[in-house]
Coordinates of C-alpha atoms (C1' of nucleotides) and ligand atoms in Angstrom, one line a residue:
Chain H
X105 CA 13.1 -11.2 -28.7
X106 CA 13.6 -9.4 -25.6
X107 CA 11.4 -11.3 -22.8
X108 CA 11.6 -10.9 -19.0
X109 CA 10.4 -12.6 -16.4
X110 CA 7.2 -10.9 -15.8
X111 CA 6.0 -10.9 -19.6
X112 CA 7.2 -14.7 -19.3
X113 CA 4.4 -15.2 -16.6
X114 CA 2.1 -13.0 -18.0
X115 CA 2.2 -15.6 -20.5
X116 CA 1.4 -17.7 -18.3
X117 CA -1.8 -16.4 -17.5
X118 CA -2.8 -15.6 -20.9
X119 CA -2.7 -19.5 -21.2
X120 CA -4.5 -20.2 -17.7
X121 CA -7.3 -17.5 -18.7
X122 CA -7.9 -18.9 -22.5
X123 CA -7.9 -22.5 -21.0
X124 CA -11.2 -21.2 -19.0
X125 CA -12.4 -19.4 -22.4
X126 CA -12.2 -22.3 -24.0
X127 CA -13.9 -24.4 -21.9
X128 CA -17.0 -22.0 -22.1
X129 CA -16.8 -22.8 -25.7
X130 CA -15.2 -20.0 -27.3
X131 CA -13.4 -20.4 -30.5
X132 CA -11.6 -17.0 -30.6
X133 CA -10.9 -14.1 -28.4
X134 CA -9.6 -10.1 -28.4
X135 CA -6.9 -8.6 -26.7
X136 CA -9.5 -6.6 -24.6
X137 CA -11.1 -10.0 -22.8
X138 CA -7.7 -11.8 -22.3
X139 CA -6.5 -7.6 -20.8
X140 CA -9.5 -7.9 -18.7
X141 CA -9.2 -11.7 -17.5
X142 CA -5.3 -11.1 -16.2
X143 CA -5.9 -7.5 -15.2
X144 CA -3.8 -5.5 -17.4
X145 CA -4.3 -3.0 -20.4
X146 CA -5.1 -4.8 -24.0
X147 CA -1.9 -3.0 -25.1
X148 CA 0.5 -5.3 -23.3
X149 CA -1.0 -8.0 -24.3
X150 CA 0.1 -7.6 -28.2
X151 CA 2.9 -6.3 -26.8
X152 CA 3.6 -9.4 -24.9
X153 CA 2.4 -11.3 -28.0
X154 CA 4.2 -9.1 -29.9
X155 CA 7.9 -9.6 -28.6
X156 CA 7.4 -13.6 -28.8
X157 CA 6.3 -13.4 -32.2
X158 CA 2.7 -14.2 -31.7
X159 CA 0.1 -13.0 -33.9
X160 CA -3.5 -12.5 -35.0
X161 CA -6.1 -11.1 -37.1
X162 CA -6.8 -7.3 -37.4
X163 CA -10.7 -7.7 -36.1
X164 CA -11.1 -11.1 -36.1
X165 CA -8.8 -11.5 -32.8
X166 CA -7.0 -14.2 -31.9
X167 CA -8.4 -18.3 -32.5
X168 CA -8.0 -19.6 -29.5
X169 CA -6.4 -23.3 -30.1
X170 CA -4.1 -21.5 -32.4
X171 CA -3.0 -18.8 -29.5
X172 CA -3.1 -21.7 -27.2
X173 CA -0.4 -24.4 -29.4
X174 CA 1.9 -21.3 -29.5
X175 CA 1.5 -20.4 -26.2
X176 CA 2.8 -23.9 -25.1
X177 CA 5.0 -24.3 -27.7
X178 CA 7.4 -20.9 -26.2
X179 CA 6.6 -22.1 -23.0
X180 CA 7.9 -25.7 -23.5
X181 CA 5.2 -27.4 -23.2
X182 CA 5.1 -29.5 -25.9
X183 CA 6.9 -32.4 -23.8
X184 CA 6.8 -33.4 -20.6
X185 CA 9.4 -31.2 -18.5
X186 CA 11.5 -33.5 -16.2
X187 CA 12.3 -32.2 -12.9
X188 CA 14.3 -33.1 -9.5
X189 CA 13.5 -31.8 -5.9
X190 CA 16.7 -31.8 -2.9
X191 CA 15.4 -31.9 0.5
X192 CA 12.3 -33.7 1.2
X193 CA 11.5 -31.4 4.4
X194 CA 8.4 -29.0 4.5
X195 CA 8.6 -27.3 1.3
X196 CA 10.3 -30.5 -0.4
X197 CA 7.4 -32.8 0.3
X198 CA 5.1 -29.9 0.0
X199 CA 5.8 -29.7 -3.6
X200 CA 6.1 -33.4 -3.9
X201 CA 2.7 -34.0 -2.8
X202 CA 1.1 -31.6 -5.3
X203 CA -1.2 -32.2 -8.5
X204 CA -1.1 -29.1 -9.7
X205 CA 2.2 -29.4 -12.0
X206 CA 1.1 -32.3 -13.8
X207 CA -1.2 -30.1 -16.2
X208 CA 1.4 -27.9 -16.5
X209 CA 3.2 -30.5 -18.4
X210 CA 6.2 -30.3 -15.2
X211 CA 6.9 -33.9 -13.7
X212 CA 9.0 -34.5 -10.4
X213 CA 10.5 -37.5 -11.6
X214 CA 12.9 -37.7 -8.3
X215 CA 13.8 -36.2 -4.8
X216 CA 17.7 -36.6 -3.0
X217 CA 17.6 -35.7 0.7
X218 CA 20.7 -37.1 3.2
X219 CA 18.9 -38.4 5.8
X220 CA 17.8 -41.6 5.2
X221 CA 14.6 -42.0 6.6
X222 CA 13.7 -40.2 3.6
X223 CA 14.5 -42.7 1.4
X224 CA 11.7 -44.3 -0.2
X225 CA 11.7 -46.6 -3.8
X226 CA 8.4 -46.8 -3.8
X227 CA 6.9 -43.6 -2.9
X228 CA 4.7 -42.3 -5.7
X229 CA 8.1 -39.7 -6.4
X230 CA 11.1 -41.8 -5.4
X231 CA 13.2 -40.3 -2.9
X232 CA 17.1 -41.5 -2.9
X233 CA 20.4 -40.5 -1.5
X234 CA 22.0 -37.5 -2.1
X235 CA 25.0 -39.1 -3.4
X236 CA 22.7 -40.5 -6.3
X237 CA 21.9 -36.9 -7.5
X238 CA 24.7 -36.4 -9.9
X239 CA 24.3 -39.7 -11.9
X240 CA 20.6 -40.3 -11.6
X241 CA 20.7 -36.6 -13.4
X242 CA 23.3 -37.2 -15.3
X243 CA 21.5 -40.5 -16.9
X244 CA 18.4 -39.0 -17.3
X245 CA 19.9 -35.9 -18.7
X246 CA 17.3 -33.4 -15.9
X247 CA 18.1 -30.0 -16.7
X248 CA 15.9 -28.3 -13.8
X249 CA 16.7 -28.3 -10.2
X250 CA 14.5 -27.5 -7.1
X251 CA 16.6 -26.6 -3.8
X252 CA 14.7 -26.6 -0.9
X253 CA 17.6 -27.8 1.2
X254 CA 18.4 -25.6 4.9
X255 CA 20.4 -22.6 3.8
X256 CA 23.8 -24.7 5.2
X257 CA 23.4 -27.0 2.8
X258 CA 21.8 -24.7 -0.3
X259 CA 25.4 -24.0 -2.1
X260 CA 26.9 -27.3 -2.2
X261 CA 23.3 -29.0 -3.4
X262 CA 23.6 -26.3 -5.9
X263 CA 27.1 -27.1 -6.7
X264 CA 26.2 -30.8 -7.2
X265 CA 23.3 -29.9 -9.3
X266 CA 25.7 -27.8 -11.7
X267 CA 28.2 -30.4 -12.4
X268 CA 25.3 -33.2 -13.1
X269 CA 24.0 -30.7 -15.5
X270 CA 21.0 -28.7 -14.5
X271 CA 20.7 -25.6 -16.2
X272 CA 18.0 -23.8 -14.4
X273 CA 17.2 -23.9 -10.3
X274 CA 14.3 -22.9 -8.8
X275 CA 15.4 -22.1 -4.9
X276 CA 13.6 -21.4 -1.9
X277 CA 16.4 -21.3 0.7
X278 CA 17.3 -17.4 1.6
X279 CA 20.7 -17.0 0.0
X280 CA 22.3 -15.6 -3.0
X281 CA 23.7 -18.9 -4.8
X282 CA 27.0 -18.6 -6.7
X283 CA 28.4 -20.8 -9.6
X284 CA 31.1 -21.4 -12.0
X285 CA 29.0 -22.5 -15.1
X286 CA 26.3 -20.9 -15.9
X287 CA 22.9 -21.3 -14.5
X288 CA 19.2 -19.7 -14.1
X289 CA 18.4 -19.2 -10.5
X290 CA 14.9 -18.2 -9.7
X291 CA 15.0 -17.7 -5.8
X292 CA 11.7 -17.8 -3.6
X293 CA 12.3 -16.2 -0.2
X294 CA 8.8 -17.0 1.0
X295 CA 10.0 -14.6 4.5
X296 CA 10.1 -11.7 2.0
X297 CA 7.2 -12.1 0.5
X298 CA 4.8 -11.6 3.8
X299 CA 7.7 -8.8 4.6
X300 CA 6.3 -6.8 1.8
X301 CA 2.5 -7.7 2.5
X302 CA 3.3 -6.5 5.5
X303 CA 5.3 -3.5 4.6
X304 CA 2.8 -2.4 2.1
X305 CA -0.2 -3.1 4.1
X306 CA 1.0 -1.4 7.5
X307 CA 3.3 1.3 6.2
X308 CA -0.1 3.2 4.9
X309 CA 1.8 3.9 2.0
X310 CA -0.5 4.2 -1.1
X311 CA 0.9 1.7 -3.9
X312 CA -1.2 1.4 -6.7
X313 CA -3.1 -1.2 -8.6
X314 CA -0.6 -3.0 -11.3
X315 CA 2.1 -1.9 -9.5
X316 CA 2.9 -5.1 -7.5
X317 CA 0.6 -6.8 -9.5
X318 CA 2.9 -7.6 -12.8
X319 CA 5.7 -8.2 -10.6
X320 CA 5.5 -11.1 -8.8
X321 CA 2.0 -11.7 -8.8
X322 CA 1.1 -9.1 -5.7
X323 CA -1.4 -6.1 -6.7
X324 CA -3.7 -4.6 -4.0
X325 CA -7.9 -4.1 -4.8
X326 CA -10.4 -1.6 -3.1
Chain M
X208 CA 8.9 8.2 -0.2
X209 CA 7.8 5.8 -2.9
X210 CA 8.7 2.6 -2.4
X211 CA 7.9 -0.4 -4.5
X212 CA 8.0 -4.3 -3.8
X213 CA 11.9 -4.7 -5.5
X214 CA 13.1 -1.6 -2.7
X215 CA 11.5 -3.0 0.2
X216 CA 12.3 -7.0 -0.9
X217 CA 16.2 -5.0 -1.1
X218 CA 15.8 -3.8 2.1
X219 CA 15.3 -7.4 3.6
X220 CA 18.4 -7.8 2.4
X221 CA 20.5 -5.3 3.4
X222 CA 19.5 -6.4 6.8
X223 CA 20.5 -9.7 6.6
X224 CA 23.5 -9.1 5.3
X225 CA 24.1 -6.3 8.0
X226 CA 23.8 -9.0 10.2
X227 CA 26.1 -11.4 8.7
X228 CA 28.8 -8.0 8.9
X229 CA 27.8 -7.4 12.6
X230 CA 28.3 -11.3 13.6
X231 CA 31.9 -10.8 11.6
X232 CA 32.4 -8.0 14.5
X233 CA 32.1 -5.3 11.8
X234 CA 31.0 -1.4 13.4
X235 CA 30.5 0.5 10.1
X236 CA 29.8 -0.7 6.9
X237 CA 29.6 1.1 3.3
X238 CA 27.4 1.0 0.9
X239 CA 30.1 -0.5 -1.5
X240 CA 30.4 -3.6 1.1
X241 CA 26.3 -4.2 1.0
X242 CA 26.2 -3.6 -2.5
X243 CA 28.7 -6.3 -2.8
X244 CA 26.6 -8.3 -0.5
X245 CA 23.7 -9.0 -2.2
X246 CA 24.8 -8.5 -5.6
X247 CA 23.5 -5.1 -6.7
X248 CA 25.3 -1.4 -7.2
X249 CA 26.7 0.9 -4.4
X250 CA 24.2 3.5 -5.9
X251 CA 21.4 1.3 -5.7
X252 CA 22.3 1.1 -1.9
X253 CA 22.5 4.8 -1.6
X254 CA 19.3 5.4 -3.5
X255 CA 17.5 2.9 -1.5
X256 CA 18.4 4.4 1.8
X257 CA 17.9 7.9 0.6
X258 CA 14.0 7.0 -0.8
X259 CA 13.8 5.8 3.0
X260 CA 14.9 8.4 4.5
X261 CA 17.9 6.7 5.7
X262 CA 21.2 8.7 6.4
X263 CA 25.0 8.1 6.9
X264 CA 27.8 10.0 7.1
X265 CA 30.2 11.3 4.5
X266 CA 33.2 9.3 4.1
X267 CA 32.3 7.7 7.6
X268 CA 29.8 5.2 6.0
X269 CA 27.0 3.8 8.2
X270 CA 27.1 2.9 11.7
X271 CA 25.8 -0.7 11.7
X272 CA 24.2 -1.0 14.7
X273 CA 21.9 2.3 13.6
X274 CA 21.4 1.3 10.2
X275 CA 20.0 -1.8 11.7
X276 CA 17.6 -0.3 13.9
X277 CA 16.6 1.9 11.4
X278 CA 16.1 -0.7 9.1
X279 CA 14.2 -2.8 11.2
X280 CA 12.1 0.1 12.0
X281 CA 11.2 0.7 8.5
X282 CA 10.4 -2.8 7.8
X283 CA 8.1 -2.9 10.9
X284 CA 10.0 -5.3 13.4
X285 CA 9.9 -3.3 16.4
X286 CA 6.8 -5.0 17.3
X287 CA 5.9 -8.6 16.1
X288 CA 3.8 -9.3 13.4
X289 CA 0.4 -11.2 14.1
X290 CA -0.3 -14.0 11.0
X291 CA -3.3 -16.3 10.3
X292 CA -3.1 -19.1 8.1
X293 CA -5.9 -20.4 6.1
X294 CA -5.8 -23.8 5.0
X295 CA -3.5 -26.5 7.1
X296 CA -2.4 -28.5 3.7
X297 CA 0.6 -29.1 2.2
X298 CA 2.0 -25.4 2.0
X299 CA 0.1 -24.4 5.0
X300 CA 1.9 -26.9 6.7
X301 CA 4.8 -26.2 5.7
X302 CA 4.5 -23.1 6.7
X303 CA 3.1 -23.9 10.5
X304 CA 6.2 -25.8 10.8
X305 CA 8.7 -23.6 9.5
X306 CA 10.8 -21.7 12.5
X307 CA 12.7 -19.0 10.0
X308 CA 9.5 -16.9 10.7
X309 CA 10.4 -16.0 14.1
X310 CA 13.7 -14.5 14.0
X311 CA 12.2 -11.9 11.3
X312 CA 9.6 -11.0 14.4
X313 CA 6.6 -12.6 12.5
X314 CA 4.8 -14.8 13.9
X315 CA 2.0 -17.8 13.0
X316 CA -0.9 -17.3 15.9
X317 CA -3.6 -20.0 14.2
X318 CA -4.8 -21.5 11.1
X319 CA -7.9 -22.2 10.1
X320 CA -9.2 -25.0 8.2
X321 CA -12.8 -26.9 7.4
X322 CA -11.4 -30.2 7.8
X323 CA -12.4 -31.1 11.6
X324 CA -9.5 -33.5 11.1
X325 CA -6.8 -30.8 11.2
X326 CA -8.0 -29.2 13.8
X327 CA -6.3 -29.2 17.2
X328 CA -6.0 -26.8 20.4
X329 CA -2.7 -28.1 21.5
X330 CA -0.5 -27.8 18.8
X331 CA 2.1 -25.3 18.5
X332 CA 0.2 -23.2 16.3
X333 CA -3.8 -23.9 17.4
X334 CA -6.0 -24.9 14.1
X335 CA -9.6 -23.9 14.4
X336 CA -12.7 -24.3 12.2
X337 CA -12.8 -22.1 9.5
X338 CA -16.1 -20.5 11.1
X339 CA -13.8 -19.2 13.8
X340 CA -11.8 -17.0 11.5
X341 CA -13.6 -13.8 11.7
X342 CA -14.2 -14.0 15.8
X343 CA -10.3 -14.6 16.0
X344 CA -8.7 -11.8 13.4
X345 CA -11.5 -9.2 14.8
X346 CA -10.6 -9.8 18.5
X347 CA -7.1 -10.5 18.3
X348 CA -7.0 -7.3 15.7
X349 CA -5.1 -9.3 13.3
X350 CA -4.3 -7.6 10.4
X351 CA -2.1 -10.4 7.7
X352 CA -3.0 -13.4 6.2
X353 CA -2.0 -16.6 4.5
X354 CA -4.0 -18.1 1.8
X355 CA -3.2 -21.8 1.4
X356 CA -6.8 -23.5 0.2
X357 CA -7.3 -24.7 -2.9
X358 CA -8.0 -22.0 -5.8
X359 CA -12.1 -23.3 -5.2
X360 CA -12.0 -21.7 -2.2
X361 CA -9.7 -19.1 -2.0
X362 CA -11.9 -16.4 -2.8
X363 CA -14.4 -17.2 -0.5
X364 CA -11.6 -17.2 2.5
X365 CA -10.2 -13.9 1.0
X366 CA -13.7 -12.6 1.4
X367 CA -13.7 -13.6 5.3
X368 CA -10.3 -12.2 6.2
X369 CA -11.1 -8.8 4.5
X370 CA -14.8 -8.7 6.4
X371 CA -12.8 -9.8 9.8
X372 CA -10.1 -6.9 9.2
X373 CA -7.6 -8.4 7.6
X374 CA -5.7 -5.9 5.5
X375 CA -2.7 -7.4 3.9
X376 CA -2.8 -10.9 2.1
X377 CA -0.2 -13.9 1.0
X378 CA -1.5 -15.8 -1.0
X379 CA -0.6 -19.4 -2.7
X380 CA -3.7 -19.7 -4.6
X381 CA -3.3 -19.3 -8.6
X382 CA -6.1 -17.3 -9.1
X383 CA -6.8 -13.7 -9.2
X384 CA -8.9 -12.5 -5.9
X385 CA -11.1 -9.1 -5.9
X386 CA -12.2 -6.8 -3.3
X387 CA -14.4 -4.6 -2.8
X388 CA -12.4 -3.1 0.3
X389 CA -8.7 -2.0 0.2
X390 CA -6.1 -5.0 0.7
X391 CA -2.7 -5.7 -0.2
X392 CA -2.6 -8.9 -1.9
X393 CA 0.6 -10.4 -2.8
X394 CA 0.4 -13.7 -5.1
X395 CA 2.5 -16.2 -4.8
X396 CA 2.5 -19.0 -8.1
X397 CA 4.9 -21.7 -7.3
X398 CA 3.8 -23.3 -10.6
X399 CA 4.7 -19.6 -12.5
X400 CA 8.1 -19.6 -10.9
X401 CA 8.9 -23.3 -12.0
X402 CA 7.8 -22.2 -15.8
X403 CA 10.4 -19.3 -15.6
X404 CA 13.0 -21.2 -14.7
X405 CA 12.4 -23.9 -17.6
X406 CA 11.5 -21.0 -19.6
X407 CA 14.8 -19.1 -19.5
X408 CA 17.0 -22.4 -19.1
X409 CA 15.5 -23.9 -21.9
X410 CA 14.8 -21.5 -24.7
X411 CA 18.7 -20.4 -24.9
X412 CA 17.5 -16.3 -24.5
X413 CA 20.6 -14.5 -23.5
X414 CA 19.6 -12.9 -20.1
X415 CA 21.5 -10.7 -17.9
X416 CA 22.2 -10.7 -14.6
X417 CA 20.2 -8.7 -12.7
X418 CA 17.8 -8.4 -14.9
X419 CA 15.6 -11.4 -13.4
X420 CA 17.6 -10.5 -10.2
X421 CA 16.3 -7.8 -8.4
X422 CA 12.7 -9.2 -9.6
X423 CA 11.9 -11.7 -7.4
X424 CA 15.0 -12.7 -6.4
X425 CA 16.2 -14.4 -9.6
X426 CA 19.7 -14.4 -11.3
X427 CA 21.5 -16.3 -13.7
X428 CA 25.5 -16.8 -12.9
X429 CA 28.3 -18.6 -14.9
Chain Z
dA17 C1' 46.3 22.1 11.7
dA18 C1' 46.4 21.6 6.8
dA19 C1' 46.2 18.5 3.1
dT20 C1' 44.5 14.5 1.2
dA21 C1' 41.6 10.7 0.3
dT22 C1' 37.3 8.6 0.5
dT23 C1' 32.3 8.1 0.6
dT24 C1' 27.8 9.9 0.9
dG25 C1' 23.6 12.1 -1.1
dT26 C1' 21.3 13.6 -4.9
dG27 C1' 20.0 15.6 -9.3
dA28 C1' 20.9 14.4 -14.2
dA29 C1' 21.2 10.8 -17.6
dA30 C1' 20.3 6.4 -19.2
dT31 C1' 17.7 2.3 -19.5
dA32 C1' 13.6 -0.4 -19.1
dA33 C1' 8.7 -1.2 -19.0
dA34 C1' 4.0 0.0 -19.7
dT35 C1' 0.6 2.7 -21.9
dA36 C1' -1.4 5.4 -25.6
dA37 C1' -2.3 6.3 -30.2
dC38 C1' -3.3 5.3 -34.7
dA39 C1' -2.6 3.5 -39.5
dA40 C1' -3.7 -0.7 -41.8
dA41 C1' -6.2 -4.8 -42.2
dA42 C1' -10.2 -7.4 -42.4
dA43 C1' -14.7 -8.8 -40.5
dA44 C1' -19.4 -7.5 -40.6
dA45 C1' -23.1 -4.7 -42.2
dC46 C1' -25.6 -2.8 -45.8
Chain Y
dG150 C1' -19.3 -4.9 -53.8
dT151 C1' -18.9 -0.9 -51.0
dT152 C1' -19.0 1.1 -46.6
dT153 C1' -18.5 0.9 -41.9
dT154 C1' -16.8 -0.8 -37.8
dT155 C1' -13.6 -3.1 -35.1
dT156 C1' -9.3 -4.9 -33.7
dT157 C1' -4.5 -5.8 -34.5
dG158 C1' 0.5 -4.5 -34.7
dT159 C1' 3.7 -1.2 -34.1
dT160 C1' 5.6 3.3 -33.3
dA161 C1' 5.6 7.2 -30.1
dT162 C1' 5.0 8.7 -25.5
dT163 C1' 4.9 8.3 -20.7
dT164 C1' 6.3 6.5 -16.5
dA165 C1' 9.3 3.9 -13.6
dT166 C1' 13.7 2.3 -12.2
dT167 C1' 18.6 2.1 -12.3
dT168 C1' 23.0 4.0 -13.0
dC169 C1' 26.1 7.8 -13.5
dA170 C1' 28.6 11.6 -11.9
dC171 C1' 30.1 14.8 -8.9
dA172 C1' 29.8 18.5 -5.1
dA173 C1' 29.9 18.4 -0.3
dA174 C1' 31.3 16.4 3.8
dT175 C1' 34.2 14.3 6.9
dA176 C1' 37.6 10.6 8.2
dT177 C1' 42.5 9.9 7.9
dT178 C1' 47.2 11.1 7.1
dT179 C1' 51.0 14.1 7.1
Ligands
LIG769 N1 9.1 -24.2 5.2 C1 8.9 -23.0 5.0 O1 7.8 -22.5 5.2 C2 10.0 -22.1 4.5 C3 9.7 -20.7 4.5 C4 10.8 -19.9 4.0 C5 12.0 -20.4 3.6 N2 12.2 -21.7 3.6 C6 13.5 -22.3 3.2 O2 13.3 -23.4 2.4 C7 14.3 -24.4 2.6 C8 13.6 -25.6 3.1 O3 12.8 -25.4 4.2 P1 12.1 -26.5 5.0 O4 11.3 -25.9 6.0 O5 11.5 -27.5 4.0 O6 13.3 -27.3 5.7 P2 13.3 -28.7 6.4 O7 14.4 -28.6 7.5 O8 11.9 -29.1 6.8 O9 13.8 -29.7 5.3 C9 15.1 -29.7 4.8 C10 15.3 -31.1 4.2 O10 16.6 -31.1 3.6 C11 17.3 -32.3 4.0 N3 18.7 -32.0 3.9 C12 19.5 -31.4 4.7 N4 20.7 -31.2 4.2 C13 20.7 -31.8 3.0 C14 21.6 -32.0 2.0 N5 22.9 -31.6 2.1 N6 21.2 -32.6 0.9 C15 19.9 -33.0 0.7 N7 19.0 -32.9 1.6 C16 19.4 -32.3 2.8 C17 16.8 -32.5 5.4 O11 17.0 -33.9 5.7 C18 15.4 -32.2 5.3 O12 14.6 -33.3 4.9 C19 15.2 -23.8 3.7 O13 16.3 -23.2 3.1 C20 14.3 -22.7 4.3 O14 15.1 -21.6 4.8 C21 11.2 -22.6 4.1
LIG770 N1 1.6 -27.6 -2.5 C1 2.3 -27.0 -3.5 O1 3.4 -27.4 -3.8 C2 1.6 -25.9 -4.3 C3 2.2 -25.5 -5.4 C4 1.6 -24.5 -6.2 C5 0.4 -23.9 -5.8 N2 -0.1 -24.4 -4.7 C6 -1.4 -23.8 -4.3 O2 -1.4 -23.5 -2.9 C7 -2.7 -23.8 -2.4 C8 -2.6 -24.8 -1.3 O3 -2.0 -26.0 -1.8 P1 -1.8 -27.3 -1.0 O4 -1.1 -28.2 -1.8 O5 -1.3 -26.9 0.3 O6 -3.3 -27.8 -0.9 P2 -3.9 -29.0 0.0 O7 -5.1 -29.6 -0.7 O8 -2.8 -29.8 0.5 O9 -4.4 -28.2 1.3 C9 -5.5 -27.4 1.3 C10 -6.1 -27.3 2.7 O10 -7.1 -26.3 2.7 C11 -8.2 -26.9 3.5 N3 -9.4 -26.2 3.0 C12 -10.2 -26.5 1.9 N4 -11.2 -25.7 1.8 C13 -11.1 -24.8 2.8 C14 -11.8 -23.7 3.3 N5 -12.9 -23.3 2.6 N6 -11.4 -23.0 4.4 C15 -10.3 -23.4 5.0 N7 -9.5 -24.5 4.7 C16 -9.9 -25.2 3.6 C17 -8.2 -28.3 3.2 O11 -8.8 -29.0 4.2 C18 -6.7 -28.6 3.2 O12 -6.2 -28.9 4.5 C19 -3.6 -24.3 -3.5 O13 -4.4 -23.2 -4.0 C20 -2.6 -24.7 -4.5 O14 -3.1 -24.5 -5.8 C21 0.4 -25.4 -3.9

DNA sequence: AAATATTTGTGAAATAAATAACAAAAAAAC
DNA sequence: GTTTTTTTGTTATTTATTTCACAAATATTT
């Protein structure tokens, strides 16, 4: 199985777009109306469904609480994925304060920041000292990280993260993060982002529908 | 030229590592050093800057203080960049607040919201009703935007920033938006780049650096 | 000033990703 | 129960992106 990260989100959306078929009472579904609800040819859909192993009926399509167990199962949904935020500034709380991740199976079961105003035992998400991060992770046996700690501070959070043994990171400060051990890092540099809508938009240059669009989410209409 | 979101999000990149080289009292710089930099090949570098039209000199390297300007050219920040905001929430906030925006000569002008509660004439970044949008963006000539409302009504404010002139779009909201005028829309899903991370941390798949990398800014190190 | 070493710029080759095409399967129609 | 139609699954093709490789240029050394 060779996945990447876009066919990983397009998964995603597959997921998101036969929740809402389902709720209009489908049962099952075609290639075609899941190409059409995500915006991309029916081909890469089997393909997509092809490289995780996923697969239907020649003319009868896909039943959708079928697609939708397997979907979750390769996307880990079948528990409840435990995660831990550093810094508790703008994006920190941000997050924090969001209901969105909860049906996504993803719960913030802790934040760290160092300054301890912060600190809060009985804030709906607990938010402790830094210098709790590696045990409270290590106890709890967290394998995902957020970083949304200044840049300054980015590499040793990381560090900290590694030894207490996360195994994937999801950053948003603007730097290239190093490590010993091995780690995913999924950076977000949200000043990038608006550099390329700006780019793209400004430059005149013509980009074309579905080129941004599988990437990172970015696709332009007319 | 043909550009594409991974070129331009690399030449963000260059640039801020071409500063980091110029602050070290560096003059010229090769593209070996930059490659180095932000983790990708010397020929990327060299391809990059020869799609853009970009030229140094033959054993010589690049001058930094021209690669720079040309650079910044490129990426549009010989004037600053005008941005609305829509929707003064968590992430909207979080954005108002942020000050990482100015440096890269972009900058917040207002935010709109249709919570009378949020809305204030003195603060740093003025909020206004949401009914003052399309007044604002076609009089100021605004031309990028945030989303940050909830998905409800995300198309509906999409809709009033392309009618006002608004040509280029961020936006937070996990749905899909359509157009019937030309726009640039780049999608950000927080949620979608959480499930990568436990995706590729969790189900053991062998990935490669690079590979998520140059993406959208992911990498796995050990 | 000539010789040498190094680095760019770019076309060719390799790799990766998306789309097209179609045989095979199986619903639906007759 | 046979035929027709439709849709999958997969292989082939196309397109996009990255890396390779090397001639040409030009600093640096001798
Ligand atoms: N806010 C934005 O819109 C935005 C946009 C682009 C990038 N970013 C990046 O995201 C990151 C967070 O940004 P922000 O605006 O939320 O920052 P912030 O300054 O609002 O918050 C940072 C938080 O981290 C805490 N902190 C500092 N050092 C720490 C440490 N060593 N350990 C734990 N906590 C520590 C601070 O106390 C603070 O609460 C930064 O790297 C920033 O560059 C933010
Ligand atoms: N906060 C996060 O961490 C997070 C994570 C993933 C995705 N998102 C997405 O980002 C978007 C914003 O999230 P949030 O958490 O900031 O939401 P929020 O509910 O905190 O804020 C939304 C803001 O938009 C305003 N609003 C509502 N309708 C509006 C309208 N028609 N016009 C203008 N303003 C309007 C509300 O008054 C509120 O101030 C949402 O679509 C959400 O799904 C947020």
């Amino acid at each position: 199985m060779i996945a990447n990260k876009k066919s990983v989100a397009r998964l995603s959306r597959y997921k998101n777009a036969l929740h809402r078929f389902k709720t209009m009472g489908l049962v099952r579904i075609f290639s075609d109306n899941l190409a059409d609800a995500i915006g991309v040819t029916s081909s890469q859909v089997r393909k997509d469904f092809s490289v995780f192993g996923i697969t239907g009926s020649k003319r009868g399509g896909y039943q959708i609480d079928d697609l939708f167990a397997q979907l979750n199962n390769i996307l880990g949904k079948d528990q409840i994925q435990e995660v831990i935020i550093a810094g508790v500034g703008n994006i920190g709380a941000a997050l924090l304060k969001y209901n969105g991740f909860e049906k996504e199976k993803i719960k913030i079961v802790a934040a760290f920041d160092i300054d301890a105003q912060k600190w809060s035992d009985t804030a709906p998400v607990p938010v402790y000292s830094l210098d709790r991060l590696i045990p409270f992770v290590n106890a709890r046996g967290i394998k995902i990280g957020i970083i949304a700690v200044p840049e300054s501070a980015a590499q040793m959070v990381f560090d900290r993260m590694v030894t207490s043994g996360i195994r994937g990171v999801l950053n948003f400060a603007p730097l290239r993060l190093r490590s010993p051990k091995q780690c995913v890092i999924n950076s977000v540099n949200l000043v990038t982002e608006l550099e390329n809508v700006i780019f793209f938009s400004t430059s005149g240059q013509r980009i074309f529908l579905g080129e941004l669009e599988a990437d990172a989410g970015a696709h332009q209409v007319e």
